[in-house]
Short mmCIF file of C-alpha atoms in Angstrom, two decimals:
data_model
loop_
_atom_site.label_atom_id
_atom_site.label_comp_id
_atom_site.label_asym_id
_atom_site.label_seq_id
_atom_site.Cartn_x
_atom_site.Cartn_y
_atom_site.Cartn_z
CA MET A 134 6.20 -8.51 26.75
CA LEU A 135 7.31 -5.49 24.74
CA THR A 136 7.84 -1.96 25.80
CA LEU A 137 9.10 1.31 23.75
CA GLN A 138 9.66 4.43 25.36
CA ASN A 139 10.35 7.66 22.80
CA ILE A 140 11.95 5.73 20.34
CA SER A 141 12.79 7.86 17.38
CA TYR A 142 14.88 7.12 14.15
CA LEU A 143 17.01 9.32 12.07
CA HIS A 144 18.22 8.29 8.50
CA THR A 145 21.68 8.88 7.75
CA ASN A 146 21.10 12.20 6.03
CA ARG A 147 19.60 13.37 9.68
CA ASP A 148 16.07 13.30 8.31
CA LEU A 149 13.63 12.52 11.01
CA LEU A 150 11.37 9.48 10.06
CA PHE A 151 9.61 9.04 13.35
CA ASP A 152 9.77 10.26 17.23
CA LYS A 153 8.43 9.64 20.43
CA ILE A 154 7.14 5.91 19.55
CA THR A 155 5.64 4.73 22.86
CA PHE A 156 3.76 1.55 23.55
CA THR A 157 3.46 -1.67 25.92
CA THR A 158 2.32 -5.12 24.31
CA ASN A 159 0.72 -7.56 26.51
CA SER A 160 1.11 -11.56 26.30
CA GLN A 161 -0.57 -13.28 23.93
CA GLU A 162 -1.63 -9.90 22.11
CA LYS A 163 -1.89 -9.85 18.42
CA ILE A 164 -1.21 -6.39 16.79
CA ALA A 165 -1.43 -5.23 13.28
CA LEU A 166 1.43 -2.27 12.63
CA ILE A 167 0.00 -0.38 9.95
CA GLY A 168 0.50 3.20 8.09
CA ASN A 169 1.06 4.45 4.56
CA ASN A 170 4.31 3.69 2.81
CA GLY A 171 7.36 5.43 3.95
CA VAL A 172 6.34 5.93 7.67
CA GLY A 173 8.56 3.37 8.87
CA LYS A 174 6.70 0.28 9.90
CA SER A 175 9.50 -2.06 8.80
CA THR A 176 12.43 0.20 10.40
CA LEU A 177 10.22 0.20 13.52
CA LEU A 178 10.10 -3.86 13.26
CA LYS A 179 14.01 -4.01 12.56
CA ILE A 180 14.32 -1.82 15.82
CA ILE A 181 12.30 -4.16 17.91
CA ALA A 182 14.26 -7.29 16.32
CA ASP A 183 17.65 -5.68 17.19
CA GLU A 184 18.51 -5.16 13.54
CA LEU A 185 18.72 -1.37 13.32
CA GLN A 186 19.77 0.83 16.55
CA PRO A 187 17.10 3.61 17.13
CA SER A 188 18.52 7.07 17.39
CA GLY A 189 17.09 7.75 20.81
CA GLY A 190 14.66 5.97 23.02
CA LEU A 191 14.45 2.67 25.22
CA LEU A 192 13.20 -0.69 24.29
CA LYS A 193 12.49 -3.51 26.70
CA TYR A 194 11.46 -7.02 26.13
CA ASP A 195 11.31 -10.37 28.12
CA ALA A 196 12.14 -12.84 25.59
CA LYS A 197 14.27 -12.10 22.27
CA PRO A 198 11.79 -11.82 19.27
CA HIS A 199 11.60 -14.02 16.29
CA TYR A 200 11.54 -11.99 13.24
CA VAL A 201 10.39 -12.81 9.60
CA PRO A 202 11.61 -10.50 7.36
CA GLN A 203 9.66 -9.02 4.19
CA ILE A 204 12.71 -9.52 1.75
CA PHE A 205 14.94 -12.84 1.69
CA GLY A 206 17.54 -12.26 -1.07
CA GLN A 207 20.29 -11.68 1.88
CA PHE A 208 19.81 -15.46 2.51
CA ASN A 209 20.46 -16.70 -0.77
CA HIS A 210 23.99 -17.98 -0.30
CA LEU A 211 22.86 -20.18 3.15
CA THR A 212 21.11 -23.55 3.18
CA ILE A 213 17.77 -23.68 4.85
CA ALA A 214 19.10 -25.19 7.88
CA GLU A 215 21.68 -22.04 8.09
CA ALA A 216 19.11 -19.60 7.20
CA LEU A 217 16.93 -20.62 10.22
CA GLN A 218 20.02 -20.91 12.64
CA ILE A 219 19.55 -24.65 13.34
CA ASP A 220 22.28 -26.12 11.40
CA LYS A 221 24.77 -26.14 14.25
CA LYS A 222 22.30 -28.17 16.58
CA LEU A 223 21.32 -30.65 13.93
CA ASN A 224 24.88 -31.45 13.19
CA ALA A 225 25.81 -31.95 17.16
CA LEU A 226 22.44 -34.07 17.46
CA LYS A 227 23.63 -36.11 14.31
CA GLU A 228 27.06 -36.70 16.14
CA ILE A 229 25.66 -37.38 19.20
CA LEU A 230 23.20 -40.14 17.72
CA ASN A 231 26.22 -41.57 15.79
CA GLY A 232 28.05 -42.08 19.05
CA ASN A 233 30.15 -39.01 19.15
CA VAL A 234 28.91 -37.85 22.63
CA THR A 235 31.24 -34.90 23.36
CA GLU A 236 30.73 -32.09 25.60
CA GLU A 237 30.95 -29.75 22.78
CA ASN A 238 28.01 -31.38 20.97
CA LEU A 239 25.98 -31.66 24.09
CA ASN A 240 26.35 -28.05 24.96
CA ILE A 241 25.66 -26.79 21.25
CA LEU A 242 22.14 -29.07 21.39
CA ASP A 243 21.31 -27.61 24.91
CA ASP A 244 18.99 -30.64 25.57
CA ASP A 245 17.10 -29.95 22.42
CA TRP A 246 16.24 -33.37 21.71
CA THR A 247 12.70 -32.64 20.00
CA LEU A 248 14.50 -30.45 17.52
CA GLU A 249 14.44 -32.75 14.25
CA ASP A 250 10.85 -33.85 15.00
CA ARG A 251 9.96 -29.90 15.46
CA CYS A 252 11.83 -29.51 11.85
CA ASN A 253 9.59 -32.34 9.93
CA GLU A 254 6.55 -31.15 11.59
CA ALA A 255 6.77 -27.64 10.53
CA LEU A 256 8.09 -28.57 7.01
CA GLN A 257 5.37 -30.97 6.89
CA TYR A 258 2.68 -28.17 8.01
CA TRP A 259 3.97 -25.54 5.54
CA GLN A 260 3.85 -28.07 2.72
CA LEU A 261 7.74 -28.21 2.45
CA ASP A 262 8.21 -31.67 3.35
CA ASN A 263 9.75 -32.64 -0.33
CA LEU A 264 12.89 -29.90 0.43
CA ASP A 265 16.16 -30.76 1.66
CA LEU A 266 17.44 -28.75 4.95
CA ASN A 267 20.73 -28.48 3.22
CA GLN A 268 19.29 -27.02 -0.16
CA LYS A 269 20.44 -23.16 -0.74
CA LEU A 270 17.72 -20.78 -0.58
CA GLU A 271 18.79 -19.48 -4.11
CA ALA A 272 17.17 -22.19 -5.57
CA LEU A 273 13.59 -21.78 -4.13
CA SER A 274 10.60 -19.34 -5.10
CA GLY A 275 9.56 -16.56 -3.39
CA GLY A 276 6.68 -18.42 -1.70
CA GLN A 277 9.07 -21.40 -0.73
CA LYS A 278 11.28 -19.12 1.06
CA THR A 279 8.40 -17.15 2.90
CA LYS A 280 6.81 -20.42 4.02
CA ILE A 281 10.94 -21.51 5.35
CA PHE A 282 10.85 -18.58 7.42
CA LEU A 283 7.39 -19.28 8.80
CA ALA A 284 8.15 -22.84 9.53
CA GLY A 285 10.94 -21.46 11.61
CA ILE A 286 8.51 -20.14 14.21
CA SER A 287 7.21 -23.72 14.99
CA ILE A 288 10.73 -24.86 15.13
CA HIS A 289 12.03 -22.05 17.44
CA GLN A 290 8.85 -21.63 19.35
CA PRO A 291 9.41 -17.91 20.49
CA ASP A 292 7.03 -15.92 22.98
CA LEU A 293 7.17 -12.96 20.71
CA ILE A 294 6.82 -13.00 16.81
CA LEU A 295 7.57 -10.02 14.29
CA LEU A 296 6.33 -10.51 10.75
CA ASP A 297 6.59 -8.16 7.81
CA GLU A 298 3.97 -8.59 5.06
CA PRO A 299 3.89 -12.38 5.85
CA SER A 300 1.54 -13.16 2.72
CA ASN A 301 3.35 -11.68 0.06
CA HIS A 302 4.26 -14.41 -2.42
CA LEU A 303 2.22 -16.90 -1.01
CA ASP A 304 -0.81 -18.54 -2.75
CA LEU A 305 -4.39 -19.14 -1.61
CA ALA A 306 -3.38 -22.27 0.26
CA ALA A 307 -0.46 -21.05 2.08
CA ARG A 308 -2.51 -18.09 2.90
CA THR A 309 -4.96 -20.33 4.42
CA LEU A 310 -2.02 -22.15 6.60
CA LEU A 311 -0.99 -18.77 7.55
CA TYR A 312 -4.56 -17.52 8.80
CA GLY A 313 -4.98 -21.10 10.61
CA PHE A 314 -1.35 -20.50 12.50
CA ILE A 315 -2.38 -16.79 13.48
CA GLN A 316 -5.60 -17.90 14.94
CA ASN A 317 -4.41 -20.81 16.84
CA THR A 318 -0.77 -19.30 18.09
CA SER A 319 -0.60 -18.47 21.76
CA SER A 320 2.51 -16.27 20.97
CA THR A 321 2.47 -12.49 20.81
CA LEU A 322 2.45 -11.21 17.50
CA LEU A 323 3.58 -7.84 15.79
CA ILE A 324 2.42 -8.14 12.16
CA VAL A 325 3.25 -5.40 9.32
CA SER A 326 0.56 -6.38 6.61
CA HIS A 327 -1.51 -5.14 3.88
CA ASP A 328 -3.63 -8.35 3.87
CA ARG A 329 -6.72 -7.21 5.14
CA LYS A 330 -8.04 -10.81 5.70
CA LEU A 331 -5.24 -11.03 8.18
CA LEU A 332 -5.50 -7.97 9.32
CA ASN A 333 -9.05 -9.04 10.52
CA LEU A 334 -7.45 -11.92 12.54
CA LEU A 335 -5.70 -9.65 14.95
CA ASN A 336 -7.40 -7.80 17.84
CA THR A 337 -5.38 -4.57 18.18
CA VAL A 338 -4.46 -1.93 15.32
CA TYR A 339 -1.58 0.43 15.92
CA GLU A 340 -1.59 2.98 13.18
CA LEU A 341 2.11 4.58 12.74
CA ASN A 342 2.10 8.16 11.13
CA LYS A 343 4.07 11.22 11.33
CA HIS A 344 2.63 12.28 14.99
CA GLY A 345 3.44 8.66 16.64
CA ILE A 346 1.26 5.72 17.37
CA ALA A 347 -2.52 5.74 17.36
CA VAL A 348 -4.29 2.66 19.02
CA TYR A 349 -7.35 1.17 18.07
CA GLY A 350 -8.64 -1.94 20.03
CA GLY A 351 -10.16 -4.16 17.38
CA ASN A 352 -9.47 -5.90 14.07
CA TYR A 353 -9.18 -3.99 10.88
CA ASP A 354 -12.93 -3.84 10.00
CA PHE A 355 -13.22 -1.98 13.70
CA TYR A 356 -10.36 0.43 12.44
CA ALA A 357 -11.47 1.14 9.21
CA GLU A 358 -15.13 1.88 10.96
CA GLN A 359 -13.25 4.30 13.65
CA LYS A 360 -11.37 6.03 10.59
CA GLN A 361 -14.55 6.59 8.81
CA ILE A 362 -16.11 8.28 11.69
CA GLU A 363 -12.85 10.33 12.48
CA ASN A 364 -13.21 11.17 8.36
CA SER A 365 -16.85 12.34 8.66
CA ALA A 366 -16.35 14.44 11.70
CA LEU A 367 -12.93 16.05 9.70
CA HIS A 368 -15.32 16.55 6.68
CA HIS A 369 -18.08 18.26 8.92
CA ASP A 370 -15.45 20.54 10.28
CA ILE A 371 -13.86 21.17 7.11
CA GLN A 372 -17.24 22.26 5.94
CA SER A 373 -18.00 24.48 9.12
CA LYS A 374 -14.85 26.05 8.48
CA GLU A 375 -15.36 26.86 4.98
CA LYS A 376 -18.72 28.57 5.75
CA ALA A 377 -17.24 30.27 8.23
CA LEU A 378 -14.74 31.69 5.96
CA ARG A 379 -17.27 32.78 3.35
CA LYS A 380 -19.11 34.65 6.03
CA ALA A 381 -15.95 36.57 7.02
CA LYS A 382 -15.19 37.33 3.65
CA GLU A 383 -18.62 38.49 2.87
CA LYS A 384 -18.58 40.52 6.41
CA GLU A 385 -15.42 42.29 5.29
CA ARG A 386 -16.88 43.20 1.58
CA GLU A 387 -19.90 44.49 3.69
CA THR A 388 -17.95 46.40 6.22
CA LEU A 389 -15.93 48.23 3.62
CA GLU A 390 -18.45 48.94 1.23
CA ARG A 391 -20.38 50.53 4.09
CA GLN A 392 -17.31 52.32 5.28
CA HIS A 393 -16.86 53.37 1.66
CA LYS A 394 -20.19 54.93 1.41
CA LEU A 395 -20.01 56.73 4.93
CA ASP A 396 -16.52 58.23 3.62
CA SER A 397 -18.25 59.44 0.32
CA ARG A 398 -21.04 60.87 2.05
CA GLY A 399 -19.11 62.50 4.64
CA GLU A 400 -16.89 64.40 2.12
CA LYS A 401 -19.64 65.61 0.04
CA LYS A 402 -21.07 67.44 3.50
CA GLN A 403 -17.80 68.71 4.24
CA LYS A 404 -17.52 70.39 0.66
CA LYS A 405 -20.93 71.67 0.88
CA ALA A 406 -20.07 73.11 4.41
CA GLY A 407 -17.04 74.75 2.97
CA VAL A 408 -14.45 72.90 5.12
CA SER A 409 -11.03 74.02 4.41
CA ARG A 410 -8.56 71.84 2.29
CA ILE A 411 -6.22 71.24 5.31
CA MET A 412 -9.00 69.96 7.35
CA MET A 413 -10.52 68.12 4.26
CA ASN A 414 -7.23 66.48 4.18
CA THR A 415 -7.09 65.70 7.54
CA LEU A 416 -10.51 64.31 7.99
CA ARG A 417 -9.82 61.95 4.67
CA ASN A 418 -6.52 60.28 6.24
CA ASN A 419 -8.74 59.78 9.43
CA ALA A 420 -11.12 58.00 7.05
CA GLU A 421 -8.41 56.13 5.23
CA ASN A 422 -6.82 55.11 8.48
CA SER A 423 -10.57 53.89 9.79
CA THR A 424 -10.94 51.79 6.75
CA SER A 425 -7.00 50.34 6.85
CA LYS A 426 -7.89 49.45 10.56
CA ALA A 427 -11.11 47.97 9.39
CA LYS A 428 -9.23 45.98 6.62
CA SER A 429 -6.36 44.76 8.81
CA VAL A 430 -8.98 43.55 11.80
CA HIS A 431 -10.88 41.49 8.90
CA ALA A 432 -7.76 40.28 7.36
CA GLU A 433 -6.44 38.80 10.33
CA LYS A 434 -9.79 36.91 10.90
CA ILE A 435 -9.85 35.69 7.57
CA GLY A 436 -6.28 34.48 7.73
CA GLY A 437 -6.73 32.49 10.81
CA ILE A 438 -9.96 30.85 9.45
CA SER A 439 -7.82 30.19 6.39
CA GLN A 440 -4.98 28.49 8.45
CA GLU A 441 -7.35 26.60 10.42
CA LEU A 442 -8.65 25.15 7.14
CA GLN A 443 -5.44 24.32 5.48
CA ASN A 444 -4.69 22.59 8.78
CA LEU A 445 -7.85 20.59 8.80
CA ARG A 446 -7.76 19.81 4.93
CA SER A 447 -3.87 18.39 5.47
CA GLY A 448 -5.62 15.69 7.66
CA LEU A 449 -7.68 14.20 4.86
CA PRO A 450 -6.85 10.93 3.66
CA GLU A 451 -4.77 10.91 0.23
CA ILE A 452 -7.52 9.13 -1.43
CA ASP A 453 -10.01 11.86 -1.07
CA LYS A 454 -7.85 14.41 -2.79
CA MET A 455 -7.48 12.30 -5.86
CA LYS A 456 -10.12 12.48 -8.61
CA PHE A 457 -9.98 9.96 -11.49
CA GLY A 458 -10.98 10.15 -15.09
CA PHE A 459 -11.12 7.08 -16.84
CA ASP A 460 -12.61 6.91 -20.15
CA ASN A 461 -15.57 4.49 -21.23
CA THR A 462 -14.47 1.47 -23.39
CA SER A 463 -16.08 1.45 -27.09
CA LEU A 464 -16.81 -1.93 -26.77
CA HIS A 465 -20.58 -2.79 -25.97
CA LYS A 466 -21.39 -4.87 -22.73
CA GLY A 467 -21.39 -8.88 -23.33
CA LYS A 468 -19.42 -8.53 -26.50
CA ILE A 469 -17.14 -11.99 -27.00
CA ILE A 470 -13.21 -10.43 -26.70
CA PHE A 471 -11.45 -14.10 -26.26
CA THR A 472 -12.57 -17.86 -26.36
CA ALA A 473 -10.24 -20.82 -25.38
CA LYS A 474 -11.17 -24.13 -26.62
CA ASP A 475 -9.51 -27.22 -25.28
CA ILE A 476 -6.21 -25.36 -25.02
CA ASN A 477 -2.92 -26.49 -23.22
CA PHE A 478 0.85 -25.47 -23.46
CA GLY A 479 3.99 -26.89 -22.78
CA TYR A 480 7.78 -25.66 -23.17
CA THR A 481 8.69 -29.33 -23.25
CA HIS A 482 6.73 -32.38 -24.32
CA GLN A 483 4.92 -32.22 -20.94
CA LEU A 484 2.04 -30.15 -20.97
CA LEU A 485 1.31 -27.66 -18.24
CA TRP A 486 -2.20 -27.99 -17.25
CA LYS A 487 -3.57 -31.17 -16.05
CA GLU A 488 -6.96 -30.31 -18.00
CA ASN A 489 -7.38 -28.40 -21.08
CA LEU A 490 -8.77 -25.08 -20.37
CA ASN A 491 -11.89 -24.00 -21.87
CA PHE A 492 -13.15 -20.43 -21.12
CA GLN A 493 -14.72 -17.26 -22.72
CA ILE A 494 -13.96 -13.42 -21.72
CA LEU A 495 -16.85 -11.20 -22.39
CA SER A 496 -16.87 -7.47 -22.43
CA GLY A 497 -17.48 -5.97 -19.39
CA GLU A 498 -16.62 -8.87 -17.16
CA ARG A 499 -14.51 -8.88 -14.20
CA ILE A 500 -12.67 -12.14 -13.78
CA VAL A 501 -9.93 -13.65 -11.40
CA LEU A 502 -7.37 -16.27 -12.66
CA LYS A 503 -6.63 -18.47 -9.54
CA VAL A 504 -3.23 -19.96 -10.34
CA PRO A 505 -1.21 -21.88 -7.29
CA ASN A 506 2.46 -21.06 -7.68
CA GLY A 507 4.06 -22.50 -10.77
CA SER A 508 0.82 -23.50 -12.55
CA GLY A 509 1.35 -21.25 -15.74
CA LYS A 510 -0.03 -17.80 -14.80
CA THR A 511 2.19 -15.92 -17.04
CA THR A 512 1.76 -18.46 -19.85
CA LEU A 513 -1.73 -18.05 -19.88
CA ILE A 514 -1.71 -14.20 -19.64
CA LYS A 515 0.70 -14.19 -23.01
CA ILE A 516 -1.81 -16.61 -24.78
CA ILE A 517 -4.87 -14.28 -23.59
CA THR A 518 -2.72 -11.30 -25.08
CA GLY A 519 -1.73 -13.02 -28.12
CA LYS A 520 1.95 -13.37 -27.47
CA LEU A 521 2.00 -16.88 -27.55
CA ILE A 522 0.07 -19.71 -29.39
CA PRO A 523 -1.08 -22.58 -27.32
CA LYS A 524 0.27 -26.00 -28.03
CA GLN A 525 -3.16 -27.44 -28.59
CA GLY A 526 -6.54 -26.35 -28.80
CA THR A 527 -7.99 -23.18 -30.40
CA VAL A 528 -8.50 -19.60 -29.60
CA TYR A 529 -10.46 -16.68 -30.65
CA LYS A 530 -9.26 -13.11 -29.99
CA ALA A 531 -11.24 -10.14 -30.96
CA ASN A 532 -9.75 -6.96 -31.93
CA SER A 533 -9.41 -5.07 -28.70
CA LYS A 534 -6.92 -2.77 -26.99
CA ILE A 535 -5.10 -4.87 -23.86
CA VAL A 536 -3.13 -3.34 -21.01
CA TYR A 537 -0.93 -5.56 -18.89
CA ILE A 538 0.21 -4.15 -15.69
CA ASP A 539 2.35 -6.61 -14.08
CA GLN A 540 4.06 -6.51 -10.50
CA ASP A 541 6.95 -4.76 -11.66
CA TYR A 542 5.01 -1.91 -13.43
CA SER A 543 7.09 -2.78 -16.56
CA LEU A 544 5.19 -0.57 -18.66
CA ILE A 545 6.84 2.61 -16.98
CA ASP A 546 10.20 3.30 -18.36
CA ASN A 547 12.70 3.69 -15.29
CA ARG A 548 14.80 5.74 -17.32
CA LEU A 549 12.40 8.56 -17.58
CA THR A 550 11.02 10.96 -15.25
CA VAL A 551 7.59 11.00 -13.98
CA TYR A 552 6.76 14.01 -16.24
CA GLU A 553 8.29 12.56 -18.99
CA GLN A 554 6.80 8.88 -18.65
CA ALA A 555 3.22 10.56 -18.32
CA GLN A 556 4.15 12.48 -21.69
CA LYS A 557 4.60 9.20 -23.20
CA PHE A 558 1.13 8.25 -22.76
CA ASN A 559 -0.18 11.76 -23.96
CA ILE A 560 -1.24 10.40 -27.53
CA SER A 561 -3.87 13.42 -27.61
CA ALA A 562 -1.55 16.16 -27.32
CA LEU A 563 -2.67 17.50 -23.95
CA GLN A 564 -0.94 20.95 -23.00
CA GLU A 565 1.73 20.62 -20.54
CA HIS A 566 -0.27 22.42 -17.61
CA ASP A 567 -2.99 19.47 -18.32
CA ILE A 568 -0.43 17.17 -17.73
CA ARG A 569 0.86 18.58 -14.68
CA MET A 570 -2.72 19.15 -13.34
CA ARG A 571 -3.51 15.25 -13.98
CA LEU A 572 -0.32 14.10 -12.16
CA ASN A 573 -1.03 16.42 -9.19
CA ARG A 574 -4.30 14.62 -8.88
CA PHE A 575 -2.64 11.40 -8.36
CA LEU A 576 -0.66 13.13 -5.76
CA PHE A 577 2.68 13.80 -7.44
CA SER A 578 3.58 17.40 -6.21
CA GLN A 579 5.58 19.83 -8.72
CA ASN A 580 8.78 19.11 -6.89
CA GLU A 581 8.41 15.31 -7.79
CA LEU A 582 7.86 15.70 -11.83
CA ASN A 583 11.79 15.47 -12.26
CA LYS A 584 12.08 12.43 -10.11
CA THR A 585 13.42 9.33 -12.01
CA CYS A 586 10.84 6.74 -12.20
CA ASN A 587 13.71 4.09 -10.94
CA ALA A 588 13.16 6.18 -7.70
CA LEU A 589 9.69 5.65 -7.19
CA SER A 590 8.01 3.17 -4.63
CA GLY A 591 5.60 0.41 -6.03
CA GLY A 592 2.72 2.60 -4.68
CA GLU A 593 4.34 5.49 -6.32
CA LYS A 594 4.64 3.52 -9.62
CA MET A 595 0.90 2.26 -9.53
CA ARG A 596 -0.54 5.78 -9.15
CA LEU A 597 1.80 6.91 -12.13
CA MET A 598 0.52 3.98 -14.03
CA LEU A 599 -3.11 4.73 -13.28
CA CYS A 600 -2.42 8.29 -14.21
CA CYS A 601 -1.04 7.49 -17.38
CA LEU A 602 -4.17 5.42 -18.43
CA THR A 603 -6.23 8.72 -17.61
CA ILE A 604 -3.82 10.74 -19.97
CA ASN A 605 -4.27 8.26 -22.90
CA ASN A 606 -7.89 9.02 -24.08
CA GLU A 607 -8.20 5.67 -25.69
CA ALA A 608 -9.53 3.57 -23.07
CA PRO A 609 -8.28 -0.24 -22.82
CA ASP A 610 -10.73 -2.59 -23.53
CA ILE A 611 -9.21 -5.31 -21.18
CA ILE A 612 -6.77 -4.19 -18.17
CA ILE A 613 -4.94 -7.49 -16.77
CA LEU A 614 -3.67 -6.98 -13.28
CA ASP A 615 -1.01 -9.16 -11.79
CA GLU A 616 -0.93 -9.75 -8.40
CA PRO A 617 -1.61 -5.62 -8.13
CA THR A 618 -1.72 -5.59 -4.11
CA ASN A 619 1.70 -6.91 -3.61
CA ASN A 620 3.92 -4.40 -1.90
CA LEU A 621 1.09 -1.97 -1.74
CA ASP A 622 0.20 -0.26 1.75
CA ILE A 623 -3.62 -0.07 2.72
CA GLN A 624 -3.90 3.44 1.41
CA ASN A 625 -2.60 2.67 -2.30
CA ILE A 626 -4.67 -0.29 -2.34
CA GLU A 627 -7.88 1.96 -1.64
CA ILE A 628 -6.64 4.01 -4.35
CA LEU A 629 -6.26 1.25 -6.69
CA THR A 630 -9.55 -0.09 -5.65
CA ALA A 631 -11.60 3.16 -6.51
CA ALA A 632 -9.75 3.59 -9.69
CA ILE A 633 -10.68 -0.23 -10.62
CA ASN A 634 -14.46 0.59 -9.81
CA GLU A 635 -14.62 3.71 -11.94
CA TYR A 636 -13.42 1.54 -15.06
CA ASP A 637 -16.01 0.05 -17.02
CA GLY A 638 -14.00 -2.23 -19.27
CA THR A 639 -12.83 -6.00 -18.89
CA LEU A 640 -10.95 -6.57 -15.96
CA VAL A 641 -8.62 -9.93 -15.51
CA VAL A 642 -7.03 -10.04 -12.08
CA VAL A 643 -4.76 -12.43 -10.78
CA SER A 644 -4.66 -12.43 -6.82
CA HIS A 645 -4.57 -14.30 -3.50
CA ASP A 646 -6.01 -10.99 -1.72
CA GLU A 647 -9.53 -12.16 -1.18
CA TYR A 648 -10.71 -8.76 0.32
CA PHE A 649 -9.54 -7.08 -2.56
CA LEU A 650 -11.42 -9.35 -5.06
CA GLU A 651 -14.67 -8.75 -2.92
CA GLN A 652 -14.07 -5.02 -3.17
CA ILE A 653 -13.74 -4.97 -6.98
CA ASN A 654 -16.67 -7.00 -7.49
CA ILE A 655 -15.04 -10.09 -9.45
CA GLN A 656 -17.98 -12.10 -11.13
CA ASN A 657 -16.18 -14.99 -12.54
CA THR A 658 -13.25 -17.34 -12.28
CA ILE A 659 -10.74 -19.16 -14.24
CA GLU A 660 -8.99 -22.14 -12.26
CA LEU A 661 -5.84 -24.00 -13.50
CA THR A 662 -4.80 -27.11 -12.01
CA ILE A 663 -1.66 -28.86 -12.10
#
């Protein structure tokens, strides 16, 4: 179906992204392509889709793949039909049905008489039957654009499908449709995703890393179990090597102490025996040479073990290198922070929500806001944070510190450097070396501290935001997270999950990632209906 042999890719600056990528997919195989941000997953998909040329290697496939990209802004100027590349066929079909049966129209249609029926069925499946194929994409939401391109799969019926983060921007209902499609399709799938529920529907995991491709014959949970076994073995090897290093250093100390005592005893005997000064110097030089040789032997052994230990540690997952330090919130558990009684809102005379909202937020709770696309999520968050007053109903808001972290990490000033951004949260006057140490704990090396925040990836901004919260010793009483796992790779989602689980304050999360919600122990739900 698809074969890659020694595929490599160089950036325009000649930096190597990946090298010697080799694998073969089988018919009807469903593959997850995973890896940390920046390893080249999307680039590899684009190479397979023939949208990028590799720097080297050979690519073969039996049928041209159907590619659904992660970003759709480049299609905004097109109509839905043009973006799906069915506009010419639909026009030809319309012309033929209207009696204009020309050879040109017949050639364009290419006997595809069921095209219009497939379009209707696909749009209906993805709940897009209210859209006109002549609409421009620029007027559609991110979720609608994603569903348009997913509908294109059913229209074109390809044997090989490439999907790049297909569940991004999809609400729970649309994700359920996507999961159903993945389970039922007989096409070969190669999917880049951080959605672990989706990844568990696939039967093979390809892990892309700087060393190439590692293949795991199972779904994501199987992969995670295998990685845990590998990491446990790695930790065991590191502990063994650390023990060997301590023994080698202790052996060196004992040997040098014994050699020093022997040399001192020998020198005293030689003085008592009246050995000449020239002979004494010769004997002293011999002793020093012997000590130097012993030092050299031990240093070589210690250096070798140290290098082996460094190599082992470099293989640790980044999350194992990171340490967190969230302070505890000052509010006692169960304190009422926010109460909404029969509230609703409308920017015009029409109200947003079908039913008035009634809910409470208590200190220490973990709550998910379940909100279909376009149901007033941002409005509700603004009411909770006190930036909007409801048009009807009443609210009670206790004096509390709220941190709202949106999808774009707007609390981060893109004009600042990483270090300057961290200093902005330094209200307790931490010293420079303390700030640098904390940034290093969140995987920012010394070379990255002068990098501007504008150049950071989503995962890097997330880590910087978490670091800033730990630098600010006044722990927030409420953290509100808006689709926090969008555009993060699995590694950074695990980092975020670990950080959240160390936080003991109130958490309000907007997310359609059910796996993530399970991992952070969500207790209650606020559901919006329109």
